[in-house]
């Protein structure tokens, strides 16, 4: 932004790097260029500053399609001043004093470019339907406006160069736009509902699979439990059979042992009896050849083993004579004196 310092009867101008200044003094160009600095007298000088940097001009206008639908076009035009002297001579870019209204050069450029854009866009949109304008309007309008503005004679003679045109949007009225959006919204809603239904179907299928797996697991557990109970019954029955068989074997073994013991005892008794009988028979055979006195002596000896202890023994003459008579058969008999035999038992 250029700055002007004012002194009595004279002022000083200091330019900016983006402003092209044209100093006219008495109708003749005194100074011109970018970044100028000079003294001038306000009484006979006119200063104009034309920006030489790129300028952005947004524009918005309406047009009617072939099927009588109103659409709004939003565009942005980039331009610059390539001939600042011509621009300063045809447009108002003068530097005003303090308190004066600003120069209207930019507003004039905006009006010129906006009217050119609107006229060419209206001609292009009027030949297309709403659907075509919405589908291909942005690219078609960009090409048409770029070509039309760059070849416009007024802009070229003024010293304005169009660097580019961008069509940002071609939109119908709000009611029409909502109506056009409804089928797409319904389709999107239908797709969303279908996705929800598919997700629910997948969830139900997964739940069914989980339920089937749980049921299969329960059936498998029940089958295994049944097999376990059956196997436990078989094991118990086999264990009982084995215990019965073992008991039977033990009973047979005990019976056999008892039979063997009984047989052994019977054989022992028989052998002992036979031995005792043989002994008795041998004894009888021995006793058959003995006389009465010997037998009597043997009887006394056998009886003595089972008789109680006898402390005193009294032998009478009759008993002694009989015994002596047996011992001495050939000796003469001696008449003994009567005597009494008394015995006293002692323990």
mmCIF file of C-alpha atoms in Angstrom:
data_model
loop_
_atom_site.group_PDB
_atom_site.id
_atom_site.type_symbol
_atom_site.label_atom_id
_atom_site.label_comp_id
_atom_site.label_asym_id
_atom_site.label_seq_id
_atom_site.Cartn_x
_atom_site.Cartn_y
_atom_site.Cartn_z
ATOM 1 C CA UNK A 1 0.000 0.000 0.000
ATOM 2 C CA UNK A 2 1.499 3.338 -1.054
ATOM 3 C CA UNK A 3 1.925 6.092 1.495
ATOM 4 C CA UNK A 4 1.806 9.839 0.998
ATOM 5 C CA UNK A 5 3.311 12.302 3.448
ATOM 6 C CA UNK A 6 1.935 15.811 3.098
ATOM 7 C CA UNK A 7 3.847 18.979 3.880
ATOM 8 C CA UNK A 8 2.956 22.641 3.216
ATOM 9 C CA UNK A 9 2.808 23.179 -0.593
ATOM 10 C CA UNK A 10 4.498 19.778 -1.267
ATOM 11 C CA UNK A 11 4.007 16.014 -0.620
ATOM 12 C CA UNK A 12 6.135 12.895 -0.766
ATOM 13 C CA UNK A 13 4.972 9.606 -2.358
ATOM 14 C CA UNK A 14 6.376 6.215 -1.400
ATOM 15 C CA UNK A 15 5.098 3.291 -3.523
ATOM 16 C CA UNK A 16 4.620 -0.395 -2.762
ATOM 17 C CA UNK A 17 6.081 -3.454 -4.520
ATOM 18 C CA UNK A 18 2.659 -4.499 -5.870
ATOM 19 C CA UNK A 19 1.347 -1.130 -6.947
ATOM 20 C CA UNK A 20 2.122 0.514 -10.306
ATOM 21 C CA UNK A 21 1.944 4.274 -9.863
ATOM 22 C CA UNK A 22 1.312 6.756 -12.715
ATOM 23 C CA UNK A 23 2.131 10.380 -11.882
ATOM 24 C CA UNK A 24 0.539 12.902 -14.230
ATOM 25 C CA UNK A 25 1.645 16.509 -13.920
ATOM 26 C CA UNK A 26 -0.265 18.951 -16.080
ATOM 27 C CA UNK A 27 -1.541 16.016 -18.202
ATOM 28 C CA UNK A 28 1.908 14.532 -18.862
ATOM 29 C CA UNK A 29 3.382 11.417 -17.307
ATOM 30 C CA UNK A 30 5.984 12.545 -14.817
ATOM 31 C CA UNK A 31 6.644 9.289 -12.961
ATOM 32 C CA UNK A 32 5.494 5.707 -13.474
ATOM 33 C CA UNK A 33 6.489 2.256 -12.239
ATOM 34 C CA UNK A 34 6.541 -0.041 -9.213
ATOM 35 C CA UNK A 35 8.123 1.039 -5.954
ATOM 36 C CA UNK A 36 8.484 4.700 -6.925
ATOM 37 C CA UNK A 37 9.396 7.445 -4.478
ATOM 38 C CA UNK A 38 9.210 11.105 -5.406
ATOM 39 C CA UNK A 39 8.084 14.565 -4.384
ATOM 40 C CA UNK A 40 5.126 16.195 -6.027
ATOM 41 C CA UNK A 41 2.910 19.227 -5.690
ATOM 42 C CA UNK A 42 -0.727 18.283 -5.036
ATOM 43 C CA UNK A 43 -1.965 21.384 -6.766
ATOM 44 C CA UNK A 44 -0.924 20.221 -10.263
ATOM 45 C CA UNK A 45 -0.445 16.423 -9.902
ATOM 46 C CA UNK A 46 -2.700 13.384 -10.345
ATOM 47 C CA UNK A 47 -1.621 10.007 -8.948
ATOM 48 C CA UNK A 48 -3.053 6.615 -9.960
ATOM 49 C CA UNK A 49 -1.967 3.300 -8.411
ATOM 50 C CA UNK A 50 -2.852 0.131 -10.316
ATOM 51 C CA UNK A 51 -2.239 -3.223 -8.534
ATOM 52 C CA UNK A 52 -0.006 -5.526 -10.559
ATOM 53 C CA UNK A 53 -0.442 -8.661 -8.431
ATOM 54 C CA UNK A 54 -2.969 -11.401 -9.270
ATOM 55 C CA UNK A 55 -6.535 -10.499 -8.363
ATOM 56 C CA UNK A 56 -9.306 -12.929 -7.353
ATOM 57 C CA UNK A 57 -12.893 -12.107 -8.295
ATOM 58 C CA UNK A 58 -15.673 -14.353 -6.918
ATOM 59 C CA UNK A 59 -18.967 -14.077 -8.759
ATOM 60 C CA UNK A 60 -22.423 -15.555 -8.303
ATOM 61 C CA UNK A 61 -25.349 -15.315 -10.728
ATOM 62 C CA UNK A 62 -28.504 -17.170 -11.817
ATOM 63 C CA UNK A 63 -29.515 -18.702 -15.153
ATOM 64 C CA UNK A 64 -32.518 -20.571 -16.605
ATOM 65 C CA UNK A 65 -32.149 -24.001 -18.177
ATOM 66 C CA UNK A 66 -33.925 -25.246 -21.268
ATOM 67 C CA UNK A 67 -36.578 -26.958 -19.124
ATOM 68 C CA UNK A 68 -37.243 -23.662 -17.257
ATOM 69 C CA UNK A 69 -35.348 -24.438 -14.078
ATOM 70 C CA UNK A 70 -33.465 -21.783 -12.178
ATOM 71 C CA UNK A 71 -29.859 -22.630 -11.363
ATOM 72 C CA UNK A 72 -27.199 -20.644 -9.542
ATOM 73 C CA UNK A 73 -23.625 -20.555 -10.823
ATOM 74 C CA UNK A 74 -20.708 -19.872 -8.500
ATOM 75 C CA UNK A 75 -17.413 -19.026 -10.214
ATOM 76 C CA UNK A 76 -14.041 -17.484 -9.423
ATOM 77 C CA UNK A 77 -12.005 -15.475 -11.966
ATOM 78 C CA UNK A 78 -8.283 -14.802 -11.580
ATOM 79 C CA UNK A 79 -6.931 -11.811 -13.530
ATOM 80 C CA UNK A 80 -4.201 -9.183 -13.532
ATOM 81 C CA UNK A 81 -3.454 -5.773 -15.108
ATOM 82 C CA UNK A 82 -0.810 -6.110 -17.801
ATOM 83 C CA UNK A 83 -0.995 -2.463 -19.019
ATOM 84 C CA UNK A 84 -1.312 -0.256 -15.928
ATOM 85 C CA UNK A 85 -1.109 2.965 -17.956
ATOM 86 C CA UNK A 86 -4.108 1.980 -20.115
ATOM 87 C CA UNK A 87 -5.959 0.778 -17.016
ATOM 88 C CA UNK A 88 -5.306 4.047 -15.202
ATOM 89 C CA UNK A 89 -6.574 5.981 -18.212
ATOM 90 C CA UNK A 90 -9.793 3.944 -18.568
ATOM 91 C CA UNK A 91 -10.607 2.986 -14.971
ATOM 92 C CA UNK A 92 -10.614 4.932 -11.732
ATOM 93 C CA UNK A 93 -7.525 3.976 -9.685
ATOM 94 C CA UNK A 94 -6.694 7.475 -8.529
ATOM 95 C CA UNK A 95 -5.176 8.098 -5.125
ATOM 96 C CA UNK A 96 -7.602 10.281 -3.197
ATOM 97 C CA UNK A 97 -6.869 12.565 -0.360
ATOM 98 C CA UNK A 98 -7.799 12.025 3.249
ATOM 99 C CA UNK A 99 -11.566 11.840 3.718
ATOM 100 C CA UNK A 100 -12.307 11.277 0.016
ATOM 101 C CA UNK A 101 -14.096 8.129 -1.125
ATOM 102 C CA UNK A 102 -11.822 5.309 -2.388
ATOM 103 C CA UNK A 103 -11.228 4.695 -6.064
ATOM 104 C CA UNK A 104 -13.848 2.579 -7.821
ATOM 105 C CA UNK A 105 -11.510 0.829 -10.260
ATOM 106 C CA UNK A 106 -11.831 -2.642 -8.756
ATOM 107 C CA UNK A 107 -15.622 -2.352 -8.607
ATOM 108 C CA UNK A 108 -15.640 -1.429 -12.278
ATOM 109 C CA UNK A 109 -13.504 -4.455 -13.158
ATOM 110 C CA UNK A 110 -15.765 -6.715 -11.092
ATOM 111 C CA UNK A 111 -18.823 -5.378 -12.881
ATOM 112 C CA UNK A 112 -17.274 -5.846 -16.315
ATOM 113 C CA UNK A 113 -16.023 -9.396 -15.672
ATOM 114 C CA UNK A 114 -19.215 -10.394 -13.802
ATOM 115 C CA UNK A 115 -21.457 -9.239 -16.655
ATOM 116 C CA UNK A 116 -19.317 -11.053 -19.227
ATOM 117 C CA UNK A 117 -19.416 -14.277 -17.172
ATOM 118 C CA UNK A 118 -23.160 -14.056 -16.639
ATOM 119 C CA UNK A 119 -23.969 -13.370 -20.319
ATOM 120 C CA UNK A 120 -21.895 -16.292 -21.623
ATOM 121 C CA UNK A 121 -23.101 -18.646 -18.837
ATOM 122 C CA UNK A 122 -26.757 -17.804 -19.503
ATOM 123 C CA UNK A 123 -26.316 -18.585 -23.211
ATOM 124 C CA UNK A 124 -24.649 -21.909 -22.387
ATOM 125 C CA UNK A 125 -27.157 -23.007 -19.702
ATOM 126 C CA UNK A 126 -30.172 -21.996 -21.778
ATOM 127 C CA UNK A 127 -29.224 -24.661 -24.307
ATOM 128 C CA UNK A 128 -29.075 -27.484 -21.728
ATOM 129 C CA UNK A 129 -31.561 -29.176 -19.470
ATOM 130 C CA UNK A 130 -31.339 -29.214 -15.696
ATOM 131 C CA UNK A 131 -29.981 -32.743 -15.608
ATOM 132 C CA UNK A 132 -27.327 -31.892 -18.225
ATOM 133 C CA UNK A 133 -26.414 -28.684 -16.416
ATOM 134 C CA UNK A 134 -25.991 -30.503 -13.134
ATOM 135 C CA UNK A 135 -24.064 -33.350 -14.727
ATOM 136 C CA UNK A 136 -21.763 -31.543 -17.161
ATOM 137 C CA UNK A 137 -22.369 -27.870 -16.427
ATOM 138 C CA UNK A 138 -19.232 -27.234 -14.348
ATOM 139 C CA UNK A 139 -16.730 -28.402 -16.961
ATOM 140 C CA UNK A 140 -18.644 -26.925 -19.892
ATOM 141 C CA UNK A 141 -19.018 -23.534 -18.221
ATOM 142 C CA UNK A 142 -15.355 -23.462 -17.226
ATOM 143 C CA UNK A 143 -14.251 -23.987 -20.815
ATOM 144 C CA UNK A 144 -16.780 -21.519 -22.246
ATOM 145 C CA UNK A 145 -16.002 -18.746 -19.747
ATOM 146 C CA UNK A 146 -12.248 -19.160 -20.006
ATOM 147 C CA UNK A 147 -12.339 -18.922 -23.805
ATOM 148 C CA UNK A 148 -14.822 -16.030 -23.813
ATOM 149 C CA UNK A 149 -13.004 -13.882 -21.243
ATOM 150 C CA UNK A 150 -9.556 -14.402 -22.693
ATOM 151 C CA UNK A 151 -10.742 -13.350 -26.166
ATOM 152 C CA UNK A 152 -12.930 -10.445 -25.075
ATOM 153 C CA UNK A 153 -11.831 -7.279 -26.871
ATOM 154 C CA UNK A 154 -12.852 -4.872 -24.122
ATOM 155 C CA UNK A 155 -10.737 -6.635 -21.531
ATOM 156 C CA UNK A 156 -7.790 -6.818 -23.894
ATOM 157 C CA UNK A 157 -8.033 -3.138 -24.796
ATOM 158 C CA UNK A 158 -8.324 -2.182 -21.152
ATOM 159 C CA UNK A 159 -5.156 -4.125 -20.292
ATOM 160 C CA UNK A 160 -6.762 -6.915 -18.255
ATOM 161 C CA UNK A 161 -5.477 -10.480 -18.688
ATOM 162 C CA UNK A 162 -7.608 -13.438 -17.553
ATOM 163 C CA UNK A 163 -5.372 -16.024 -15.880
ATOM 164 C CA UNK A 164 -8.053 -18.623 -15.135
ATOM 165 C CA UNK A 165 -11.698 -19.317 -14.481
ATOM 166 C CA UNK A 166 -12.942 -21.831 -11.935
ATOM 167 C CA UNK A 167 -16.628 -22.820 -11.837
ATOM 168 C CA UNK A 168 -17.185 -23.973 -8.294
ATOM 169 C CA UNK A 169 -20.827 -25.080 -8.396
ATOM 170 C CA UNK A 170 -23.973 -25.259 -10.496
ATOM 171 C CA UNK A 171 -26.907 -25.742 -8.142
ATOM 172 C CA UNK A 172 -30.682 -25.677 -8.649
ATOM 173 C CA UNK A 173 -33.193 -24.150 -6.270
ATOM 174 C CA UNK A 174 -33.374 -25.627 -2.783
ATOM 175 C CA UNK A 175 -36.759 -27.336 -3.362
ATOM 176 C CA UNK A 176 -35.618 -28.855 -6.642
ATOM 177 C CA UNK A 177 -32.318 -29.871 -5.095
ATOM 178 C CA UNK A 178 -34.101 -31.652 -2.237
ATOM 179 C CA UNK A 179 -36.393 -33.354 -4.757
ATOM 180 C CA UNK A 180 -33.396 -34.481 -6.787
ATOM 181 C CA UNK A 181 -31.641 -35.689 -3.660
ATOM 182 C CA UNK A 182 -34.657 -37.726 -2.536
ATOM 183 C CA UNK A 183 -34.128 -40.761 -4.863
ATOM 184 C CA UNK A 184 -30.467 -40.917 -3.937
ATOM 185 C CA UNK A 185 -31.305 -40.563 -0.265
ATOM 186 C CA UNK A 186 -33.921 -43.280 -0.566
ATOM 187 C CA UNK A 187 -31.458 -45.503 -2.362
ATOM 188 C CA UNK A 188 -28.833 -44.836 0.280
ATOM 189 C CA UNK A 189 -31.413 -45.481 2.997
ATOM 190 C CA UNK A 190 -32.400 -48.693 1.235
ATOM 191 C CA UNK A 191 -28.749 -49.702 1.087
ATOM 192 C CA UNK A 192 -28.378 -48.847 4.755
ATOM 193 C CA UNK A 193 -31.510 -50.860 5.603
ATOM 194 C CA UNK A 194 -30.233 -53.745 3.509
ATOM 195 C CA UNK A 195 -26.910 -53.570 5.324
ATOM 196 C CA UNK A 196 -28.781 -53.556 8.646
ATOM 197 C CA UNK A 197 -30.919 -56.523 7.573
ATOM 198 C CA UNK A 198 -27.870 -58.388 6.333
ATOM 199 C CA UNK A 199 -26.069 -57.646 9.586
ATOM 200 C CA UNK A 200 -29.075 -58.867 11.548
ATOM 201 C CA UNK A 201 -29.313 -61.941 9.330
ATOM 202 C CA UNK A 202 -25.639 -62.631 9.898
ATOM 203 C CA UNK A 203 -26.135 -62.110 13.640
ATOM 204 C CA UNK A 204 -29.141 -64.471 13.643
ATOM 205 C CA UNK A 205 -27.186 -67.023 11.627
ATOM 206 C CA UNK A 206 -24.288 -66.770 14.034
ATOM 207 C CA UNK A 207 -26.629 -67.103 17.008
ATOM 208 C CA UNK A 208 -28.214 -70.151 15.350
ATOM 209 C CA UNK A 209 -24.781 -71.607 14.752
ATOM 210 C CA UNK A 210 -23.833 -70.933 18.362
ATOM 211 C CA UNK A 211 -27.099 -72.531 19.570
ATOM 212 C CA UNK A 212 -26.519 -75.547 17.337
ATOM 213 C CA UNK A 213 -22.977 -75.850 18.635
ATOM 214 C CA UNK A 214 -24.211 -75.604 22.221
ATOM 215 C CA UNK A 215 -26.920 -78.199 21.524
ATOM 216 C CA UNK A 216 -24.397 -80.455 19.808
ATOM 217 C CA UNK A 217 -22.109 -80.041 22.802
ATOM 218 C CA UNK A 218 -24.944 -80.918 25.185
ATOM 219 C CA UNK A 219 -25.858 -83.953 23.056
ATOM 220 C CA UNK A 220 -22.225 -84.994 23.004
ATOM 221 C CA UNK A 221 -21.975 -84.560 26.772
ATOM 222 C CA UNK A 222 -25.202 -86.540 27.282
ATOM 223 C CA UNK A 223 -23.920 -89.297 24.983
ATOM 224 C CA UNK A 224 -20.630 -89.403 26.828
ATOM 225 C CA UNK A 225 -22.487 -89.416 30.153
ATOM 226 C CA UNK A 226 -24.649 -92.304 28.902
ATOM 227 C CA UNK A 227 -21.543 -94.144 27.750
ATOM 228 C CA UNK A 228 -19.942 -93.427 31.113
ATOM 229 C CA UNK A 229 -22.966 -94.771 33.016
ATOM 230 C CA UNK A 230 -23.070 -97.839 30.766
ATOM 231 C CA UNK A 231 -19.367 -98.410 31.181
ATOM 232 C CA UNK A 232 -19.634 -97.922 34.936
ATOM 233 C CA UNK A 233 -22.487 -100.502 35.013
ATOM 234 C CA UNK A 234 -20.419 -102.902 32.930
ATOM 235 C CA UNK A 235 -17.427 -102.314 35.190
ATOM 236 C CA UNK A 236 -19.555 -102.819 38.310
ATOM 237 C CA UNK A 237 -21.119 -105.986 36.888
ATOM 238 C CA UNK A 238 -17.714 -107.251 35.828
ATOM 239 C CA UNK A 239 -16.315 -106.384 39.241
ATOM 240 C CA UNK A 240 -19.195 -108.270 40.921
ATOM 241 C CA UNK A 241 -18.662 -111.223 38.588
ATOM 242 C CA UNK A 242 -14.965 -111.137 39.305
ATOM 243 C CA UNK A 243 -15.638 -110.973 43.058
ATOM 244 C CA UNK A 244 -18.131 -113.861 42.745
ATOM 245 C CA UNK A 245 -15.666 -115.847 40.665
ATOM 246 C CA UNK A 246 -12.924 -115.076 43.167
ATOM 247 C CA UNK A 247 -15.241 -116.077 46.031
ATOM 248 C CA UNK A 248 -16.174 -119.277 44.198
ATOM 249 C CA UNK A 249 -12.525 -120.022 43.617
ATOM 250 C CA UNK A 250 -11.807 -119.306 47.282
ATOM 251 C CA UNK A 251 -14.760 -121.546 48.309
ATOM 252 C CA UNK A 252 -13.520 -124.314 46.007
ATOM 253 C CA UNK A 253 -10.041 -123.865 47.394
ATOM 254 C CA UNK A 254 -11.359 -123.910 50.994
ATOM 255 C CA UNK A 255 -13.491 -126.983 50.230
ATOM 256 C CA UNK A 256 -10.542 -128.663 48.608
ATOM 257 C CA UNK A 257 -8.361 -127.712 51.578
ATOM 258 C CA UNK A 258 -11.011 -129.036 53.979
ATOM 259 C CA UNK A 259 -11.361 -132.198 51.861
ATOM 260 C CA UNK A 260 -7.616 -132.647 51.822
ATOM 261 C CA UNK A 261 -7.464 -131.991 55.576
ATOM 262 C CA UNK A 262 -10.336 -134.383 56.209
ATOM 263 C CA UNK A 263 -8.758 -136.995 53.954
ATOM 264 C CA UNK A 264 -5.436 -136.497 55.686
ATOM 265 C CA UNK A 265 -7.060 -136.721 59.110
ATOM 266 C CA UNK A 266 -9.042 -139.810 58.025
ATOM 267 C CA UNK A 267 -5.885 -141.397 56.656
ATOM 268 C CA UNK A 268 -4.086 -140.473 59.844
ATOM 269 C CA UNK A 269 -6.879 -141.876 61.958
ATOM 270 C CA UNK A 270 -6.982 -144.995 59.805
ATOM 271 C CA UNK A 271 -3.238 -145.398 59.934
ATOM 272 C CA UNK A 272 -3.223 -144.742 63.671
ATOM 273 C CA UNK A 273 -6.114 -147.156 64.116
ATOM 274 C CA UNK A 274 -4.434 -149.740 61.951
ATOM 275 C CA UNK A 275 -1.232 -149.206 63.896
ATOM 276 C CA UNK A 276 -3.137 -149.443 67.175
ATOM 277 C CA UNK A 277 -4.984 -152.540 65.908
ATOM 278 C CA UNK A 278 -1.733 -154.042 64.742
ATOM 279 C CA UNK A 279 -0.234 -153.198 68.079
ATOM 280 C CA UNK A 280 -3.166 -154.747 69.898
ATOM 281 C CA UNK A 281 -3.006 -157.756 67.604
ATOM 282 C CA UNK A 282 0.721 -158.106 68.200
ATOM 283 C CA UNK A 283 0.137 -157.641 71.919
ATOM 284 C CA UNK A 284 -2.592 -160.260 71.875
ATOM 285 C CA UNK A 285 -0.364 -162.597 70.002
ATOM 286 C CA UNK A 286 2.306 -162.043 72.630
ATOM 287 C CA UNK A 287 -0.215 -162.400 75.453
ATOM 288 C CA UNK A 288 -1.536 -165.702 74.052
ATOM 289 C CA UNK A 289 1.663 -167.558 74.960
ATOM 290 C CA UNK A 290 2.037 -166.053 78.464
ATOM 291 C CA UNK A 291 0.926 -167.647 81.659
ATOM 292 C CA UNK A 292 -1.548 -166.192 84.050
ATOM 293 C CA UNK A 293 1.018 -164.811 86.486
ATOM 294 C CA UNK A 294 2.834 -162.883 83.792
ATOM 295 C CA UNK A 295 -0.403 -161.514 82.522
ATOM 296 C CA UNK A 296 -1.347 -160.543 86.024
ATOM 297 C CA UNK A 297 1.966 -158.785 86.527
ATOM 298 C CA UNK A 298 1.536 -156.945 83.265
ATOM 299 C CA UNK A 299 -1.970 -155.990 84.278
ATOM 300 C CA UNK A 300 -0.635 -154.629 87.551
ATOM 301 C CA UNK A 301 1.956 -152.660 85.686
ATOM 302 C CA UNK A 302 -0.606 -151.192 83.292
ATOM 303 C CA UNK A 303 -2.934 -150.452 86.168
ATOM 304 C CA UNK A 304 -0.161 -148.857 88.164
ATOM 305 C CA UNK A 305 0.176 -146.152 85.523
ATOM 306 C CA UNK A 306 -3.416 -145.012 86.078
ATOM 307 C CA UNK A 307 -3.680 -145.625 89.829
ATOM 308 C CA UNK A 308 -3.347 -142.754 92.316
ATOM 309 C CA UNK A 309 -0.319 -142.513 94.551
ATOM 310 C CA UNK A 310 -0.328 -145.110 97.316
ATOM 311 C CA UNK A 311 1.497 -144.174 100.463
ATOM 312 C CA UNK A 312 1.056 -147.487 102.348
ATOM 313 C CA UNK A 313 0.251 -150.924 100.983
ATOM 314 C CA UNK A 314 -0.931 -153.816 103.132
ATOM 315 C CA UNK A 315 -0.822 -157.230 101.514
ATOM 316 C CA UNK A 316 -2.940 -159.951 103.021
ATOM 317 C CA UNK A 317 -1.798 -163.570 103.166
ATOM 318 C CA UNK A 318 -4.455 -164.626 100.708
ATOM 319 C CA UNK A 319 -3.290 -162.171 98.076
ATOM 320 C CA UNK A 320 0.356 -163.009 98.590
ATOM 321 C CA UNK A 321 -0.212 -166.708 98.532
ATOM 322 C CA UNK A 322 -2.077 -166.575 95.318
ATOM 323 C CA UNK A 323 0.651 -164.529 93.697
ATOM 324 C CA UNK A 324 3.392 -166.730 94.991
ATOM 325 C CA UNK A 325 1.523 -169.820 93.949
ATOM 326 C CA UNK A 326 1.501 -168.516 90.447
ATOM 327 C CA UNK A 327 5.174 -167.785 90.514
ATOM 328 C CA UNK A 328 6.269 -170.959 92.101
ATOM 329 C CA UNK A 329 4.055 -173.699 90.865
ATOM 330 C CA UNK A 330 6.423 -176.472 91.761
ATOM 331 C CA UNK A 331 7.218 -175.201 95.310
ATOM 332 C CA UNK A 332 5.266 -176.646 98.287
ATOM 333 C CA UNK A 333 2.509 -174.513 99.520
ATOM 334 C CA UNK A 334 3.218 -172.546 102.643
ATOM 335 C CA UNK A 335 0.309 -171.912 104.906
ATOM 336 C CA UNK A 336 0.438 -168.281 105.575
ATOM 337 C CA UNK A 337 -0.867 -166.541 108.563
ATOM 338 C CA UNK A 338 -4.021 -164.679 108.196
ATOM 339 C CA UNK A 339 -3.251 -161.083 107.704
ATOM 340 C CA UNK A 340 -5.178 -158.079 106.618
ATOM 341 C CA UNK A 341 -4.152 -155.896 103.686
ATOM 342 C CA UNK A 342 -5.033 -152.275 104.104
ATOM 343 C CA UNK A 343 -4.079 -149.466 101.865
ATOM 344 C CA UNK A 344 -4.221 -145.811 102.523
ATOM 345 C CA UNK A 345 -4.366 -143.497 99.732
ATOM 346 C CA UNK A 346 -2.257 -140.417 99.835
ATOM 347 C CA UNK A 347 -2.191 -137.652 97.519
#
